[in-house]
Amino acid sequence: MAPDETSRPRTASNVAEYFGRLAGTYGDGAYYGNRRKAVIEAIAPEIADAREMLDVGCGNGAYLTKFVEAAGIRTVTGVDLTFEMLISARGRAGAKCRLIRADVARLPFKDAAFDFVFASHVLQFVADVERVVAEFVRCLRAGGVLIATGQRDDSVRQMLSVIAGPERWREYREVIFRRAARREADARPKDRYQQAFAKAGLRVEERAAPFTVTWADIDEWIRIRWMPLVPADERERAESMIGELAKMGVAQVLTQHEPLIIGRRAG
Ligand SMILES: C[S@@+](CC[C@H](N)C(=O)[O-])C[C@H]1O[C@@H](n2cnc3c(N)ncnc32)[C@H](O)[C@@H]1O
């Protein structure tokens, strides 16, 4: 089996090992910063209405730092499986939020405990999306909202594959992006999140959060997101590949769209 098909964590047991290495830096840099800013702007109305906020798969707290600052929010809770991520989140978000180590498939909360559940780039790592979405909805009170991102996080890689051409791209993928999901190998339906939201009884809406990136931002993103996962003996090769990519004319400013899926529970 190709490494891409096996190496991305889809089970809870290897999530911590995978994300533990990214805990200090995940979400840093202009690419993530611009994306996050766009998402926060796009969901500003829902943030303004939120009182009890739950961030599932909160990672190292990049969004938590924004939620604790929001005027109307009374409590902010972050859940993650990776201990190192939670340590880092504590450092970033401070004492203003509650942080809990748990699997998003089994949340340690009473029914209807929150009015806003936020899931940024976590559903792509769970084995059973329908079950996890149902668990989010269990924690959501009537009139509450669930917002998920992350359905198409490979847009930059797709763009790089076009620029590099199939042959070079195979090599880049093997060395730099070997632990990324392979879209072609993903047999699950494209709109699987929407389907899971609808099945859980939510009224579903889609929204896009547009943001721009430059090659410098993408270069930085590769170093932050992918280099820590490249084995030490492959780093030199990866560096020279990043150098090659830079020469291939990724000079323009690119507009990306972070897709948001918004589900409302009947009030
Ligand atoms: C790609 S990161 C996103 C972090 C954060 N939501 C953000 O957007 O900055 C995914 C996070 O989900 C967490 N995660 C993945 N599967 C999980 C699970 N089953 N239960 C809890 N957390 C999980 C990982 O530990 C990681 O911190």
mmCIF file of N, CA and C in Angstrom, residues 47-114:
data_model
loop_
_atom_site.group_PDB
_atom_site.id
_atom_site.type_symbol
_atom_site.label_atom_id
_atom_site.label_comp_id
_atom_site.label_asym_id
_atom_site.label_seq_id
_atom_site.Cartn_x
_atom_site.Cartn_y
_atom_site.Cartn_z
ATOM 1 N N ILE A 47 -20.332 33.694 16.509
ATOM 2 C CA ILE A 47 -19.523 33.939 17.718
ATOM 3 C C ILE A 47 -20.236 34.958 18.610
ATOM 4 N N ALA A 48 -20.823 35.960 17.967
ATOM 5 C CA ALA A 48 -21.504 37.004 18.751
ATOM 6 C C ALA A 48 -22.690 36.435 19.540
ATOM 7 N N ASP A 49 -23.337 35.393 18.988
ATOM 8 C CA ASP A 49 -24.509 34.805 19.666
ATOM 9 C C ASP A 49 -24.121 33.748 20.695
ATOM 10 N N ALA A 50 -22.870 33.271 20.646
ATOM 11 C CA ALA A 50 -22.478 32.127 21.489
ATOM 12 C C ALA A 50 -22.291 32.519 22.950
ATOM 13 N N ARG A 51 -22.659 31.599 23.834
ATOM 14 C CA ARG A 51 -22.441 31.802 25.272
ATOM 15 C C ARG A 51 -21.536 30.704 25.843
ATOM 16 N N GLU A 52 -21.886 29.442 25.570
ATOM 17 C CA GLU A 52 -21.075 28.322 26.065
ATOM 18 C C GLU A 52 -20.446 27.656 24.842
ATOM 19 N N MET A 53 -19.134 27.838 24.715
ATOM 20 C CA MET A 53 -18.443 27.426 23.483
ATOM 21 C C MET A 53 -17.592 26.173 23.714
ATOM 22 N N LEU A 54 -17.692 25.224 22.790
ATOM 23 C CA LEU A 54 -16.849 24.018 22.845
ATOM 24 C C LEU A 54 -16.052 23.922 21.554
ATOM 25 N N ASP A 55 -14.725 23.865 21.674
ATOM 26 C CA ASP A 55 -13.837 23.701 20.515
ATOM 27 C C ASP A 55 -13.315 22.265 20.554
ATOM 28 N N VAL A 56 -13.814 21.436 19.623
ATOM 29 C CA VAL A 56 -13.434 20.018 19.629
ATOM 30 C C VAL A 56 -12.230 19.801 18.704
ATOM 31 N N GLY A 57 -11.208 19.100 19.215
ATOM 32 C CA GLY A 57 -9.957 18.982 18.468
ATOM 33 C C GLY A 57 -9.304 20.348 18.429
ATOM 34 N N CYS A 58 -9.231 20.965 19.598
ATOM 35 C CA CYS A 58 -8.797 22.384 19.696
ATOM 36 C C CYS A 58 -7.315 22.560 19.393
ATOM 37 N N GLY A 59 -6.560 21.449 19.347
ATOM 38 C CA GLY A 59 -5.135 21.559 19.050
ATOM 39 C C GLY A 59 -4.421 22.407 20.082
ATOM 40 N N ASN A 60 -3.497 23.222 19.599
ATOM 41 C CA ASN A 60 -2.705 24.032 20.536
ATOM 42 C C ASN A 60 -3.362 25.376 20.852
ATOM 43 N N GLY A 61 -4.646 25.501 20.524
ATOM 44 C CA GLY A 61 -5.421 26.626 21.045
ATOM 45 C C GLY A 61 -5.446 27.874 20.186
ATOM 46 N N ALA A 62 -5.082 27.743 18.902
ATOM 47 C CA ALA A 62 -5.047 28.932 18.047
ATOM 48 C C ALA A 62 -6.416 29.620 17.985
ATOM 49 N N TYR A 63 -7.493 28.825 17.916
ATOM 50 C CA TYR A 63 -8.831 29.429 17.915
ATOM 51 C C TYR A 63 -9.293 29.778 19.328
ATOM 52 N N LEU A 64 -8.876 28.982 20.294
ATOM 53 C CA LEU A 64 -9.304 29.266 21.678
ATOM 54 C C LEU A 64 -8.913 30.678 22.085
ATOM 55 N N THR A 65 -7.729 31.119 21.637
ATOM 56 C CA THR A 65 -7.275 32.462 22.022
ATOM 57 C C THR A 65 -8.248 33.536 21.513
ATOM 58 N N LYS A 66 -8.893 33.247 20.383
ATOM 59 C CA LYS A 66 -9.876 34.199 19.832
ATOM 60 C C LYS A 66 -11.191 34.094 20.613
ATOM 61 N N PHE A 67 -11.607 32.856 20.907
ATOM 62 C CA PHE A 67 -12.903 32.674 21.569
ATOM 63 C C PHE A 67 -12.895 33.271 22.987
ATOM 64 N N VAL A 68 -11.782 33.144 23.699
ATOM 65 C CA VAL A 68 -11.775 33.684 25.072
ATOM 66 C C VAL A 68 -11.870 35.215 25.068
ATOM 67 N N GLU A 69 -11.519 35.821 23.930
ATOM 68 C CA GLU A 69 -11.595 37.292 23.841
ATOM 69 C C GLU A 69 -12.981 37.786 23.428
ATOM 70 N N ALA A 70 -13.832 36.873 22.924
ATOM 71 C CA ALA A 70 -15.132 37.300 22.379
ATOM 72 C C ALA A 70 -16.036 37.805 23.503
ATOM 73 N N ALA A 71 -16.687 38.929 23.249
ATOM 74 C CA ALA A 71 -17.417 39.638 24.307
ATOM 75 C C ALA A 71 -18.521 38.814 24.957
ATOM 76 N N GLY A 72 -19.348 38.136 24.136
ATOM 77 C CA GLY A 72 -20.533 37.493 24.711
ATOM 78 C C GLY A 72 -20.292 36.110 25.291
ATOM 79 N N ILE A 73 -19.163 35.511 24.978
ATOM 80 C CA ILE A 73 -18.953 34.109 25.373
ATOM 81 C C ILE A 73 -18.658 34.015 26.878
ATOM 82 N N ARG A 74 -19.427 33.146 27.567
ATOM 83 C CA ARG A 74 -19.243 33.010 29.021
ATOM 84 C C ARG A 74 -18.191 31.965 29.364
ATOM 85 N N THR A 75 -18.275 30.797 28.693
ATOM 86 C CA THR A 75 -17.278 29.763 28.982
ATOM 87 C C THR A 75 -16.726 29.211 27.674
ATOM 88 N N VAL A 76 -15.430 28.909 27.688
ATOM 89 C CA VAL A 76 -14.778 28.308 26.526
ATOM 90 C C VAL A 76 -14.134 27.004 26.995
ATOM 91 N N THR A 77 -14.470 25.910 26.278
ATOM 92 C CA THR A 77 -13.906 24.605 26.619
ATOM 93 C C THR A 77 -13.210 24.046 25.382
ATOM 94 N N GLY A 78 -12.003 23.552 25.561
ATOM 95 C CA GLY A 78 -11.280 22.918 24.465
ATOM 96 C C GLY A 78 -11.040 21.455 24.782
ATOM 97 N N VAL A 79 -11.233 20.603 23.767
ATOM 98 C CA VAL A 79 -11.007 19.162 23.936
ATOM 99 C C VAL A 79 -10.019 18.704 22.878
ATOM 100 N N ASP A 80 -9.057 17.894 23.284
ATOM 101 C CA ASP A 80 -8.142 17.306 22.316
ATOM 102 C C ASP A 80 -7.607 16.000 22.895
ATOM 103 N N LEU A 81 -7.174 15.153 21.977
ATOM 104 C CA LEU A 81 -6.638 13.851 22.370
ATOM 105 C C LEU A 81 -5.140 13.947 22.670
ATOM 106 N N THR A 82 -4.478 14.939 22.074
ATOM 107 C CA THR A 82 -3.015 14.997 22.145
ATOM 108 C C THR A 82 -2.578 15.865 23.326
ATOM 109 N N PHE A 83 -1.950 15.215 24.279
ATOM 110 C CA PHE A 83 -1.556 15.905 25.512
ATOM 111 C C PHE A 83 -0.670 17.121 25.220
ATOM 112 N N GLU A 84 0.308 16.954 24.326
ATOM 113 C CA GLU A 84 1.241 18.060 24.016
ATOM 114 C C GLU A 84 0.478 19.256 23.437
ATOM 115 N N MET A 85 -0.555 18.977 22.645
ATOM 116 C CA MET A 85 -1.370 20.065 22.093
ATOM 117 C C MET A 85 -2.040 20.828 23.231
ATOM 118 N N LEU A 86 -2.560 20.099 24.210
ATOM 119 C CA LEU A 86 -3.265 20.762 25.317
ATOM 120 C C LEU A 86 -2.300 21.585 26.177
ATOM 121 N N ILE A 87 -1.090 21.083 26.359
ATOM 122 C CA ILE A 87 -0.086 21.843 27.124
ATOM 123 C C ILE A 87 0.179 23.169 26.405
ATOM 124 N N SER A 88 0.349 23.054 25.085
ATOM 125 C CA SER A 88 0.614 24.247 24.284
ATOM 126 C C SER A 88 -0.602 25.197 24.320
ATOM 127 N N ALA A 89 -1.808 24.619 24.279
ATOM 128 C CA ALA A 89 -3.039 25.433 24.338
ATOM 129 C C ALA A 89 -3.108 26.189 25.660
ATOM 130 N N ARG A 90 -2.734 25.517 26.728
ATOM 131 C CA ARG A 90 -2.758 26.183 28.028
ATOM 132 C C ARG A 90 -1.836 27.407 28.002
ATOM 133 N N GLY A 91 -0.659 27.237 27.391
ATOM 134 C CA GLY A 91 0.295 28.344 27.298
ATOM 135 C C GLY A 91 -0.245 29.501 26.468
ATOM 136 N N ARG A 92 -1.019 29.170 25.430
ATOM 137 C CA ARG A 92 -1.515 30.227 24.533
ATOM 138 C C ARG A 92 -2.782 30.881 25.059
ATOM 139 N N ALA A 93 -3.732 30.066 25.484
ATOM 140 C CA ALA A 93 -5.049 30.614 25.839
ATOM 141 C C ALA A 93 -5.141 31.003 27.304
ATOM 142 N N GLY A 94 -4.160 30.619 28.099
ATOM 143 C CA GLY A 94 -4.154 30.998 29.510
ATOM 144 C C GLY A 94 -5.210 30.260 30.307
ATOM 145 N N ALA A 95 -5.527 30.811 31.451
ATOM 146 C CA ALA A 95 -6.415 30.117 32.392
ATOM 147 C C ALA A 95 -7.884 30.377 32.090
ATOM 148 N N LYS A 96 -8.159 31.165 31.043
ATOM 149 C CA LYS A 96 -9.549 31.563 30.802
ATOM 150 C C LYS A 96 -10.400 30.456 30.198
ATOM 151 N N CYS A 97 -9.758 29.355 29.743
ATOM 152 C CA CYS A 97 -10.582 28.293 29.180
ATOM 153 C C CYS A 97 -10.324 26.979 29.905
ATOM 154 N N ARG A 98 -11.337 26.101 29.808
ATOM 155 C CA ARG A 98 -11.222 24.772 30.396
ATOM 156 C C ARG A 98 -10.667 23.851 29.307
ATOM 157 N N LEU A 99 -9.651 23.058 29.632
ATOM 158 C CA LEU A 99 -9.060 22.154 28.641
ATOM 159 C C LEU A 99 -9.190 20.718 29.132
ATOM 160 N N ILE A 100 -9.658 19.846 28.242
ATOM 161 C CA ILE A 100 -9.922 18.470 28.648
ATOM 162 C C ILE A 100 -9.346 17.521 27.609
ATOM 163 N N ARG A 101 -8.654 16.491 28.110
ATOM 164 C CA ARG A 101 -8.141 15.484 27.185
ATOM 165 C C ARG A 101 -9.210 14.411 26.992
ATOM 166 N N ALA A 102 -9.700 14.295 25.781
ATOM 167 C CA ALA A 102 -10.744 13.302 25.498
ATOM 168 C C ALA A 102 -10.801 13.044 24.000
ATOM 169 N N ASP A 103 -11.409 11.917 23.668
ATOM 170 C CA ASP A 103 -11.663 11.583 22.265
ATOM 171 C C ASP A 103 -12.971 12.258 21.859
ATOM 172 N N VAL A 104 -12.973 12.906 20.717
ATOM 173 C CA VAL A 104 -14.190 13.601 20.290
ATOM 174 C C VAL A 104 -15.357 12.634 20.055
ATOM 175 N N ALA A 105 -15.042 11.354 19.919
ATOM 176 C CA ALA A 105 -16.117 10.373 19.727
ATOM 177 C C ALA A 105 -16.856 10.078 21.027
ATOM 178 N N ARG A 106 -16.246 10.433 22.170
ATOM 179 C CA ARG A 106 -16.884 10.186 23.475
ATOM 180 C C ARG A 106 -16.630 11.393 24.359
ATOM 181 N N LEU A 107 -17.442 12.404 24.212
ATOM 182 C CA LEU A 107 -17.198 13.654 24.939
ATOM 183 C C LEU A 107 -17.734 13.563 26.373
ATOM 184 N N PRO A 108 -16.946 14.024 27.338
ATOM 185 C CA PRO A 108 -17.356 13.878 28.742
ATOM 186 C C PRO A 108 -18.270 15.015 29.206
ATOM 187 N N PHE A 109 -19.324 15.285 28.436
ATOM 188 C CA PHE A 109 -20.233 16.375 28.775
ATOM 189 C C PHE A 109 -21.673 15.878 28.779
ATOM 190 N N LYS A 110 -22.494 16.583 29.566
ATOM 191 C CA LYS A 110 -23.926 16.271 29.599
ATOM 192 C C LYS A 110 -24.557 16.677 28.268
ATOM 193 N N ASP A 111 -25.703 16.138 27.991
ATOM 194 C CA ASP A 111 -26.452 16.538 26.795
ATOM 195 C C ASP A 111 -26.702 18.048 26.851
ATOM 196 N N ALA A 112 -26.691 18.684 25.697
ATOM 197 C CA ALA A 112 -27.086 20.100 25.551
ATOM 198 C C ALA A 112 -26.292 21.053 26.444
ATOM 199 N N ALA A 113 -25.006 20.750 26.635
ATOM 200 C CA ALA A 113 -24.187 21.591 27.531
ATOM 201 C C ALA A 113 -23.677 22.869 26.852
ATOM 202 N N PHE A 114 -23.715 22.914 25.514
ATOM 203 C CA PHE A 114 -23.111 24.043 24.780
ATOM 204 C C PHE A 114 -24.082 24.595 23.744
#
